[in-house]
Coordinates of N, CA and C in Angstrom, one line a residue:
Chain A
G1 N 10.9 63.9 48.6 CA 12.1 64.1 49.5 C 13.3 63.9 48.6
Q2 N 14.5 64.0 49.3 CA 15.7 63.9 48.6 C 16.5 62.7 49.2
S3 N 17.1 61.9 48.4 CA 17.7 60.7 48.9 C 18.9 60.3 48.0
L4 N 19.9 59.7 48.6 CA 21.0 59.1 47.9 C 21.2 57.7 48.4
E5 N 21.2 56.8 47.5 CA 21.3 55.4 47.9 C 22.6 54.8 47.5
Q6 N 23.3 54.2 48.5 CA 24.6 53.5 48.2 C 24.6 52.2 49.1
P7 N 25.4 51.2 48.7 CA 25.4 50.0 49.5 C 26.0 50.3 50.9
S8 N 25.6 49.6 51.9 CA 26.1 49.8 53.2 C 27.5 49.3 53.4
E9 N 27.8 48.2 52.8 CA 29.1 47.5 53.0 C 29.6 46.8 51.7
V10 N 30.9 46.9 51.5 CA 31.5 46.2 50.4 C 32.8 45.6 50.9
T11 N 33.1 44.3 50.5 CA 34.3 43.7 50.9 C 35.1 43.2 49.7
A12 N 36.4 43.5 49.6 CA 37.2 43.1 48.5 C 38.6 42.7 49.0
V13 N 39.4 42.1 48.1 CA 40.7 41.7 48.5 C 41.7 42.7 48.0
E14 N 42.9 42.7 48.7 CA 44.0 43.6 48.3 C 44.3 43.3 46.8
G15 N 44.6 44.4 46.1 CA 44.9 44.3 44.7 C 43.8 44.3 43.7
A16 N 42.6 44.0 44.2 CA 41.4 43.9 43.4 C 40.8 45.3 43.0
I17 N 39.7 45.3 42.2 CA 39.0 46.5 41.8 C 37.6 46.4 42.5
V18 N 37.2 47.5 43.0 CA 35.8 47.6 43.6 C 35.1 48.8 43.1
Q19 N 33.8 48.6 42.9 CA 33.0 49.7 42.4 C 31.9 50.0 43.4
I20 N 31.7 51.2 43.8 CA 30.7 51.6 44.8 C 29.7 52.5 44.0
N21 N 28.4 52.0 44.0 CA 27.4 52.7 43.2 C 26.6 53.7 44.1
C22 N 26.1 54.7 43.4 CA 25.3 55.7 44.1 C 24.1 56.2 43.2
T23 N 22.9 56.0 43.6 CA 21.8 56.6 42.9 C 21.2 57.7 43.7
Y24 N 20.7 58.7 43.0 CA 20.2 59.9 43.8 C 18.9 60.4 43.3
Q25 N 18.2 61.0 44.1 CA 16.9 61.6 43.8 C 16.8 62.9 44.6
T26 N 17.1 64.0 43.9 CA 17.2 65.3 44.6 C 16.4 66.3 43.8
S27 N 16.0 67.4 44.5 CA 15.2 68.5 43.9 C 16.1 69.3 42.9
G28 N 17.4 69.3 43.1 CA 18.3 70.0 42.2 C 19.5 69.2 42.1
F29 N 20.3 69.4 41.0 CA 21.5 68.7 40.9 C 22.5 69.5 40.1
Y30 N 23.7 69.7 40.7 CA 24.8 70.4 40.0 C 26.0 69.5 39.9
G31 N 26.1 68.5 40.7 CA 27.3 67.6 40.6 C 27.3 66.6 41.7
L32 N 28.1 65.5 41.4 CA 28.2 64.4 42.4 C 29.7 64.4 42.9
S33 N 29.8 64.3 44.2 CA 31.2 64.2 44.8 C 31.3 62.9 45.5
W34 N 32.6 62.6 45.8 CA 32.9 61.4 46.6 C 33.9 61.8 47.7
Y35 N 33.6 61.3 48.9 CA 34.5 61.6 50.0 C 34.9 60.3 50.7
Q36 N 36.1 60.2 51.3 CA 36.6 59.1 52.0 C 36.7 59.5 53.5
Q37 N 36.3 58.6 54.4 CA 36.4 58.9 55.8 C 36.9 57.7 56.5
H38 N 38.1 57.8 57.1 CA 38.6 56.7 58.0 C 38.0 56.9 59.4
D39 N 37.9 55.8 60.1 CA 37.4 55.8 61.5 C 38.1 56.9 62.3
G40 N 37.3 57.8 62.9 CA 37.8 58.8 63.7 C 38.4 60.0 63.0
G41 N 38.3 59.9 61.7 CA 38.9 61.0 60.9 C 37.9 61.9 60.2
A42 N 38.4 62.9 59.5 CA 37.6 63.8 58.8 C 37.3 63.3 57.4
P43 N 36.1 63.6 56.8 CA 35.9 63.2 55.4 C 36.9 64.0 54.5
T44 N 37.4 63.3 53.5 CA 38.4 64.0 52.6 C 37.8 63.8 51.2
F45 N 37.9 64.9 50.5 CA 37.4 64.9 49.1 C 38.2 64.0 48.2
L46 N 37.5 63.2 47.4 CA 38.2 62.4 46.4 C 38.0 62.8 45.0
S47 N 36.7 63.1 44.6 CA 36.5 63.5 43.2 C 35.1 64.2 43.1
Y48 N 35.0 64.9 41.9 CA 33.7 65.6 41.6 C 33.4 65.4 40.1
N49 N 32.1 65.1 39.9 CA 31.6 65.0 38.5 C 30.5 66.0 38.3
G50 N 30.7 67.0 37.5 CA 29.7 68.0 37.2 C 29.0 67.6 35.9
L51 N 29.7 66.9 35.0 CA 29.2 66.5 33.7 C 29.2 65.0 33.6
D52 N 28.5 64.4 32.7 CA 28.5 63.0 32.4 C 29.9 62.5 32.0
G53 N 30.2 61.3 32.4 CA 31.5 60.7 32.0 C 32.3 60.3 33.2
L54 N 33.6 60.0 32.8 CA 34.5 59.4 33.8 C 35.6 60.4 34.1
E55 N 35.9 60.6 35.4 CA 37.0 61.4 35.9 C 38.0 60.5 36.6
E56 N 39.2 60.6 36.2 CA 40.2 59.7 36.8 C 41.3 60.5 37.6
T57 N 41.5 60.0 38.8 CA 42.5 60.6 39.7 C 43.3 59.5 40.3
G58 N 44.5 59.1 39.7 CA 45.3 58.0 40.2 C 44.5 56.7 40.2
R59 N 44.5 56.1 41.3 CA 43.8 54.7 41.4 C 42.3 54.9 41.5
F60 N 41.8 56.1 41.7 CA 40.4 56.3 41.8 C 39.8 56.9 40.6
S61 N 38.6 56.4 40.2 CA 37.9 57.0 39.1 C 36.4 57.2 39.5
S62 N 35.8 58.2 39.0 CA 34.4 58.4 39.3 C 33.6 58.6 38.0
F63 N 32.4 58.1 38.0 CA 31.5 58.2 36.8 C 30.2 58.8 37.1
L64 N 29.6 59.5 36.2 CA 28.3 60.1 36.4 C 27.5 60.0 35.1
S65 N 26.2 59.6 35.3 CA 25.2 59.6 34.3 C 24.0 60.4 34.8
R66 N 23.9 61.6 34.3 CA 22.8 62.5 34.8 C 21.4 62.0 34.4
S67 N 21.4 61.4 33.2 CA 20.1 60.9 32.8 C 19.6 59.7 33.6
D68 N 20.5 59.0 34.2 CA 20.1 57.8 35.0 C 20.2 58.2 36.5
S69 N 20.5 59.4 36.9 CA 20.7 59.8 38.3 C 21.5 58.8 39.0
Y70 N 22.7 58.5 38.4 CA 23.5 57.4 38.9 C 25.0 57.8 38.7
G71 N 25.8 57.3 39.7 CA 27.2 57.5 39.6 C 27.9 56.4 40.3
Y72 N 29.2 56.2 40.1 CA 30.0 55.3 40.9 C 31.4 55.7 41.1
L73 N 32.0 55.2 42.1 CA 33.4 55.3 42.4 C 34.1 54.0 42.2
L74 N 35.2 54.1 41.4 CA 35.9 52.9 41.1 C 37.3 53.0 41.8
L75 N 37.6 52.0 42.6 CA 38.9 52.0 43.2 C 39.7 50.8 42.7
Q76 N 40.9 51.1 42.1 CA 41.7 50.0 41.5 C 42.9 49.7 42.4
E77 N 43.5 48.6 42.2 CA 44.7 48.1 42.9 C 44.5 48.4 44.4
L78 N 43.5 47.8 45.0 CA 43.1 48.1 46.4 C 44.3 47.8 47.3
Q79 N 44.4 48.7 48.3 CA 45.4 48.6 49.4 C 44.6 48.5 50.7
M80 N 45.3 48.0 51.7 CA 44.7 47.9 53.0 C 44.3 49.3 53.5
K81 N 45.0 50.3 53.2 CA 44.7 51.6 53.7 C 43.4 52.2 53.1
D82 N 42.9 51.5 52.0 CA 41.7 52.0 51.4 C 40.4 51.6 52.3
S83 N 40.6 50.8 53.3 CA 39.5 50.4 54.2 C 39.1 51.7 54.9
A84 N 37.8 52.0 54.6 CA 37.3 53.3 55.1 C 35.8 53.3 54.7
S85 N 35.1 54.4 55.1 CA 33.8 54.7 54.6 C 33.8 55.7 53.4
Y86 N 33.0 55.4 52.4 CA 33.0 56.3 51.2 C 31.6 56.8 51.1
F87 N 31.5 58.1 50.9 CA 30.2 58.8 50.8 C 30.1 59.5 49.4
C88 N 28.9 59.3 48.8 CA 28.6 60.1 47.7 C 27.8 61.3 48.2
A89 N 27.9 62.4 47.5 CA 27.3 63.6 47.9 C 26.9 64.4 46.7
V90 N 25.7 65.0 46.8 CA 25.1 65.8 45.7 C 25.1 67.3 46.0
N91 N 25.6 68.1 45.1 CA 25.5 69.5 45.2 C 24.1 69.8 44.6
T92 N 23.2 70.2 45.4 CA 21.8 70.4 45.0 C 21.5 71.8 44.4
G93 N 22.6 72.6 44.2 CA 22.4 73.9 43.8 C 22.2 74.7 45.1
G94 N 22.1 76.0 45.0 CA 22.0 76.8 46.2 C 23.3 76.6 46.9
F95 N 23.3 76.3 48.2 CA 24.6 76.2 48.9 C 24.6 74.9 49.8
K96 N 23.8 73.9 49.4 CA 23.7 72.7 50.2 C 24.2 71.5 49.5
T97 N 25.0 70.7 50.2 CA 25.5 69.4 49.7 C 24.9 68.4 50.6
I98 N 24.2 67.4 50.0 CA 23.6 66.3 50.7 C 24.5 65.0 50.5
F99 N 24.6 64.3 51.6 CA 25.5 63.1 51.7 C 24.6 61.9 51.8
G100 N 25.1 60.8 51.2 CA 24.6 59.5 51.4 C 25.0 58.9 52.7
A101 N 24.4 57.8 53.1 CA 24.7 57.2 54.4 C 26.1 56.5 54.5
G102 N 26.7 56.4 53.3 CA 28.1 55.8 53.3 C 28.1 54.4 53.0
T103 N 29.2 54.0 52.4 CA 29.6 52.6 52.1 C 30.8 52.2 52.9
R104 N 30.8 51.2 53.7 CA 31.9 50.8 54.4 C 32.7 49.8 53.6
L105 N 33.9 50.1 53.2 CA 34.7 49.2 52.4 C 35.7 48.5 53.3
F106 N 35.7 47.1 53.3 CA 36.7 46.3 54.0 C 37.6 45.7 52.9
V107 N 38.9 45.9 53.1 CA 39.9 45.3 52.2 C 40.6 44.2 53.0
K108 N 40.6 43.0 52.4 CA 41.2 41.9 53.1 C 42.5 41.5 52.4
A109 N 43.4 41.0 53.2 CA 44.7 40.6 52.6 C 44.6 39.3 51.8
Chain B
D1 N 50.5 75.3 55.5 CA 49.2 75.8 55.3 C 48.2 75.0 56.2
A2 N 47.7 75.6 57.2 CA 46.8 74.9 58.1 C 45.5 74.6 57.4
G3 N 45.0 73.4 57.7 CA 43.7 73.0 57.1 C 42.6 73.6 58.0
V4 N 41.5 72.9 58.0 CA 40.3 73.3 58.8 C 40.6 72.8 60.3
T5 N 40.5 73.7 61.2 CA 40.7 73.3 62.6 C 39.4 73.6 63.4
Q6 N 39.1 72.6 64.3 CA 37.9 72.7 65.1 C 38.3 72.5 66.6
S7 N 37.5 73.1 67.4 CA 37.8 73.0 68.9 C 36.4 73.1 69.6
P8 N 36.3 72.3 70.7 CA 37.2 71.3 71.2 C 37.1 70.0 70.4
T9 N 37.9 69.0 70.6 CA 37.8 67.8 69.9 C 36.7 66.9 70.5
H10 N 36.6 67.0 71.8 CA 35.6 66.2 72.6 C 34.9 67.1 73.6
L11 N 33.6 66.8 73.8 CA 32.9 67.6 74.8 C 31.8 66.7 75.4
I12 N 31.6 66.8 76.7 CA 30.5 66.1 77.4 C 29.6 67.1 78.1
K13 N 28.4 67.1 77.8 CA 27.4 68.0 78.4 C 26.2 67.2 78.9
T14 N 25.4 67.8 79.7 CA 24.1 67.2 80.2 C 22.9 67.8 79.5
R15 N 21.8 67.1 79.5 CA 20.6 67.6 78.9 C 20.2 69.0 79.4
G16 N 19.8 69.9 78.5 CA 19.4 71.2 78.8 C 20.5 72.2 78.8
Q17 N 21.7 71.8 78.7 CA 22.8 72.7 78.7 C 23.0 73.3 77.3
Q18 N 23.9 74.3 77.2 CA 24.2 74.9 75.9 C 25.7 74.7 75.6
V19 N 26.0 74.6 74.3 CA 27.3 74.3 73.9 C 27.7 75.2 72.7
T20 N 29.0 75.6 72.6 CA 29.5 76.4 71.5 C 30.7 75.7 70.9
L21 N 30.7 75.4 69.6 CA 31.8 74.7 68.9 C 32.4 75.7 68.0
R22 N 33.7 75.6 67.8 CA 34.4 76.6 67.0 C 35.1 76.0 65.8
C23 N 35.3 76.8 64.7 CA 35.9 76.4 63.5 C 36.7 77.5 62.9
S24 N 37.9 77.1 62.4 CA 38.7 78.1 61.6 C 38.9 77.4 60.3
P25 N 38.4 78.1 59.2 CA 38.5 77.5 57.9 C 39.9 77.4 57.4
K26 N 40.1 76.7 56.3 CA 41.3 76.6 55.6 C 41.7 78.0 55.1
S27 N 43.0 78.3 55.1 CA 43.5 79.6 54.6 C 43.0 79.8 53.2
G28 N 42.4 81.0 53.0 CA 41.9 81.4 51.7 C 40.5 81.1 51.5
H29 N 39.9 80.3 52.4 CA 38.5 80.0 52.2 C 37.6 81.0 53.0
D30 N 36.4 81.3 52.4 CA 35.5 82.3 52.9 C 34.1 81.7 53.3
T31 N 33.9 80.5 53.1 CA 32.6 79.9 53.3 C 32.7 78.7 54.3
V32 N 31.8 78.7 55.3 CA 31.9 77.7 56.3 C 30.5 77.0 56.4
S33 N 30.5 75.7 56.3 CA 29.3 74.9 56.5 C 29.4 74.0 57.7
W34 N 28.3 73.7 58.4 CA 28.4 72.9 59.5 C 27.5 71.6 59.2
Y35 N 28.0 70.5 59.7 CA 27.3 69.2 59.5 C 27.3 68.5 60.8
Q36 N 26.2 67.7 61.0 CA 26.1 66.7 62.1 C 26.2 65.3 61.5
Q37 N 27.0 64.5 62.2 CA 27.2 63.1 61.7 C 27.0 62.2 62.9
A38 N 25.9 61.5 62.8 CA 25.6 60.4 63.8 C 26.4 59.2 63.4
L39 N 26.6 58.3 64.4 CA 27.4 57.2 64.2 C 26.9 56.3 63.1
G40 N 27.7 55.9 62.1 CA 27.3 55.1 61.1 C 26.5 55.7 60.0
Q41 N 26.3 57.1 60.0 CA 25.6 57.8 59.1 C 26.4 58.8 58.3
G42 N 25.8 59.4 57.3 CA 26.5 60.4 56.5 C 26.3 61.8 57.2
P43 N 27.1 62.7 56.9 CA 27.0 64.1 57.4 C 25.6 64.7 57.0
Q44 N 25.0 65.3 57.9 CA 23.7 66.0 57.7 C 23.9 67.5 57.7
F45 N 23.5 68.2 56.7 CA 23.7 69.7 56.6 C 23.0 70.4 57.6
I46 N 23.7 71.3 58.4 CA 23.0 72.1 59.4 C 22.7 73.5 58.8
F47 N 23.8 74.2 58.4 CA 23.7 75.5 57.7 C 25.0 75.9 57.2
Q48 N 25.0 77.0 56.3 CA 26.2 77.5 55.7 C 26.3 79.0 56.0
Y49 N 27.5 79.5 56.2 CA 27.8 80.9 56.5 C 28.7 81.5 55.4
Y50 N 28.3 82.6 55.0 CA 29.2 83.4 54.0 C 28.9 84.9 54.3
E51 N 30.0 85.6 54.2 CA 29.9 87.1 54.5 C 29.2 87.3 55.8
E52 N 29.5 86.5 56.8 CA 28.9 86.7 58.2 C 27.4 86.5 58.3
E53 N 26.8 85.9 57.2 CA 25.4 85.6 57.2 C 25.1 84.2 56.9
E54 N 24.1 83.7 57.6 CA 23.6 82.3 57.3 C 22.8 82.4 56.0
R55 N 23.2 81.6 55.0 CA 22.6 81.8 53.7 C 21.8 80.5 53.3
Q56 N 21.9 79.4 54.0 CA 21.0 78.3 53.8 C 21.1 77.4 55.1
R57 N 19.9 76.8 55.4 CA 19.8 76.0 56.6 C 19.2 74.7 56.2
G58 N 19.6 73.6 56.8 CA 19.0 72.3 56.7 C 17.8 72.1 57.6
N59 N 17.4 70.9 57.8 CA 16.2 70.6 58.7 C 16.6 70.5 60.1
F60 N 17.1 71.6 60.7 CA 17.5 71.6 62.1 C 16.7 72.7 62.8
P61 N 16.3 72.4 64.1 CA 15.5 73.4 64.8 C 16.3 74.7 65.1
D62 N 15.6 75.7 65.6 CA 16.2 76.9 65.9 C 17.2 76.9 67.1
R63 N 17.1 75.7 67.8 CA 18.1 75.5 68.9 C 19.5 75.6 68.4
F64 N 19.7 75.3 67.1 CA 21.0 75.3 66.4 C 21.1 76.7 65.8
S65 N 22.2 77.4 66.2 CA 22.4 78.7 65.6 C 23.9 78.8 65.4
G66 N 24.3 79.9 64.6 CA 25.7 80.0 64.3 C 26.1 81.5 64.1
H67 N 27.4 81.6 63.8 CA 27.9 82.9 63.6 C 29.2 82.8 62.8
Q68 N 29.4 83.8 62.0 CA 30.7 83.8 61.2 C 31.3 85.2 61.5
F69 N 32.6 85.2 61.8 CA 33.3 86.4 62.1 C 34.0 87.0 60.9
P70 N 34.5 88.3 61.0 CA 35.1 88.9 59.8 C 36.3 88.1 59.3
N71 N 37.0 87.3 60.2 CA 38.2 86.6 59.7 C 37.7 85.2 59.2
Y72 N 36.4 85.0 58.9 CA 35.8 83.8 58.3 C 35.6 82.7 59.3
S73 N 36.2 82.7 60.5 CA 36.0 81.7 61.5 C 34.5 81.6 61.9
S74 N 34.1 80.5 62.4 CA 32.7 80.4 62.7 C 32.4 79.6 64.0
E75 N 31.3 79.8 64.6 CA 30.8 79.1 65.8 C 29.5 78.5 65.5
L76 N 29.3 77.3 66.1 CA 28.0 76.6 66.1 C 27.5 76.6 67.6
N77 N 26.3 77.1 67.8 CA 25.7 77.1 69.1 C 24.5 76.1 69.2
V78 N 24.4 75.3 70.2 CA 23.3 74.5 70.4 C 22.7 74.7 71.8
N79 N 21.5 75.1 71.8 CA 20.8 75.4 73.1 C 20.0 74.2 73.5
A80 N 19.6 74.2 74.8 CA 18.7 73.2 75.4 C 19.0 71.8 74.8
L81 N 20.2 71.3 75.1 CA 20.7 70.1 74.5 C 19.8 68.9 74.8
L82 N 19.6 68.0 73.8 CA 18.9 66.8 74.0 C 19.8 65.6 73.8
L83 N 19.4 64.4 74.3 CA 20.3 63.3 74.2 C 20.6 63.0 72.7
G84 N 19.6 63.3 71.8 CA 19.7 63.0 70.4 C 20.7 63.9 69.7
D85 N 21.2 64.9 70.4 CA 22.2 65.8 69.8 C 23.6 65.3 69.9
S86 N 23.7 64.1 70.5 CA 25.0 63.5 70.6 C 25.4 63.0 69.2
A87 N 26.6 63.5 68.8 CA 27.0 63.3 67.4 C 28.4 63.9 67.2
L88 N 29.0 63.6 66.0 CA 30.2 64.3 65.6 C 29.8 65.5 64.8
Y89 N 30.2 66.7 65.2 CA 29.9 67.9 64.5 C 31.1 68.3 63.6
L90 N 30.9 68.4 62.3 CA 31.9 68.7 61.4 C 31.7 70.1 60.8
C91 N 32.9 70.7 60.6 CA 32.9 72.0 59.9 C 33.6 71.8 58.6
A92 N 33.1 72.4 57.6 CA 33.6 72.3 56.2 C 33.8 73.7 55.6
S93 N 35.0 73.9 55.1 CA 35.2 75.2 54.4 C 35.4 75.1 52.9
S94 N 35.1 76.1 52.2 CA 35.2 76.1 50.8 C 35.3 77.6 50.3
I95 N 35.5 77.7 49.0 CA 35.7 79.0 48.4 C 34.5 79.3 47.6
D96 N 34.0 80.5 47.8 CA 32.8 80.9 47.0 C 33.2 81.6 45.7
R97 N 33.6 80.8 44.8 CA 34.0 81.3 43.5 C 32.8 81.7 42.6
D98 N 31.8 80.9 42.7 CA 30.6 81.1 42.0 C 29.5 80.8 43.0
R99 N 28.6 81.8 43.3 CA 27.7 81.7 44.4 C 26.7 80.5 44.3
V100 N 26.5 80.0 43.1 CA 25.5 79.0 42.9 C 26.1 77.6 42.7
I101 N 27.1 77.6 41.9 CA 27.6 76.2 41.5 C 28.8 75.8 42.2
M102 N 29.8 76.6 42.3 CA 31.1 76.2 42.8 C 31.3 76.1 44.3
A103 N 30.4 76.7 45.0 CA 30.6 76.9 46.4 C 30.7 75.5 47.1
N104 N 30.0 74.5 46.6 CA 30.1 73.2 47.2 C 30.7 72.1 46.4
E105 N 31.5 72.6 45.4 CA 32.2 71.6 44.6 C 33.2 70.8 45.4
K106 N 33.9 71.4 46.3 CA 35.0 70.7 47.1 C 35.0 71.2 48.5
L107 N 34.6 70.4 49.4 CA 34.5 70.8 50.8 C 35.8 70.2 51.5
F108 N 36.4 71.1 52.3 CA 37.5 70.6 53.2 C 36.9 70.5 54.6
F109 N 37.0 69.4 55.2 CA 36.5 69.1 56.5 C 37.5 69.2 57.6
G110 N 37.1 69.7 58.8 CA 37.9 69.5 60.0 C 37.7 68.1 60.6
S111 N 38.4 67.8 61.6 CA 38.3 66.5 62.2 C 37.1 66.4 63.1
G112 N 36.4 67.5 63.4 CA 35.2 67.4 64.1 C 35.3 67.6 65.6
T113 N 34.1 67.8 66.2 CA 33.9 67.8 67.7 C 33.0 66.7 68.0
Q114 N 33.4 65.8 68.8 CA 32.5 64.7 69.3 C 31.8 65.2 70.5
L115 N 30.5 65.4 70.4 CA 29.7 65.9 71.5 C 28.9 64.7 72.0
S116 N 29.0 64.5 73.3 CA 28.2 63.5 74.0 C 27.3 64.3 75.0
V117 N 26.0 64.0 74.9 CA 25.0 64.6 75.8 C 24.5 63.5 76.8
L118 N 24.6 63.7 78.1 CA 24.2 62.7 79.0 C 22.9 63.1 79.8

C-alpha cells in the first residue's frame, strides 16, 4: 500500500521554531509538497521538493531525503496565524498526488 | 485573476439522491483534480481530468463520475448517495507542463463544497 505518516498534533509558542516530519512509502515518487489549511479554508501550496535538500521560502523551509523517504517542514518565527493543519503530499508520478492525514499546529501566545 | 471557484459551497442531500458539483479552474490552468476530504483527514484523490478525459482515478466506486468541458471547467457527479459520502469535496487545478512530472507539482485548491448526506 501507499502511506504518508506525519504527527497528528504539534503545539508551539509564538516566536518559536517547529518542525513537522513526514515519512512516506509509495509505489512511485517524483516529489514532496506541503500544504497549509486553515479551518474552513482551502489547502494552499507552501513548498515542493523534487530533489534532496533544503528549500527556503521566507519563514518556511522544507527538506527532503529521498534515500530515507523522509521530509520535513520547518516553520520559523511562529505567529498565531500559523495555527492550521499542515499536509505533506507525494507526487507519485502519473497524475496522482497522495496526501497525509495532516498535522494540526497550535500556536500559543 | 480569479482563483479556483467551486459551487455550491454547501449542499444537503438524502441517501439515494444524486449530486453535481462544479469547478472553474484558475485562469491559465488546464488540468482539474477532484479530492474528497473527510473531517480531520487529508484529501483523498478521486480523479483527474485533462483534455476533457479522465486520465487517472483513485479508489472510488463508479458512482463517482466526472466531466471536463472545453473551457477546462469540470463537474463531479455522485449517484446513489450514501451517508459515508458526507465530506468536503475539493477541486484542484494545475498546469500540464509536463504530462508525467510537473502536472502535480503545485495544486491550486478551491474552497470546496461541503456535502451532507442525511
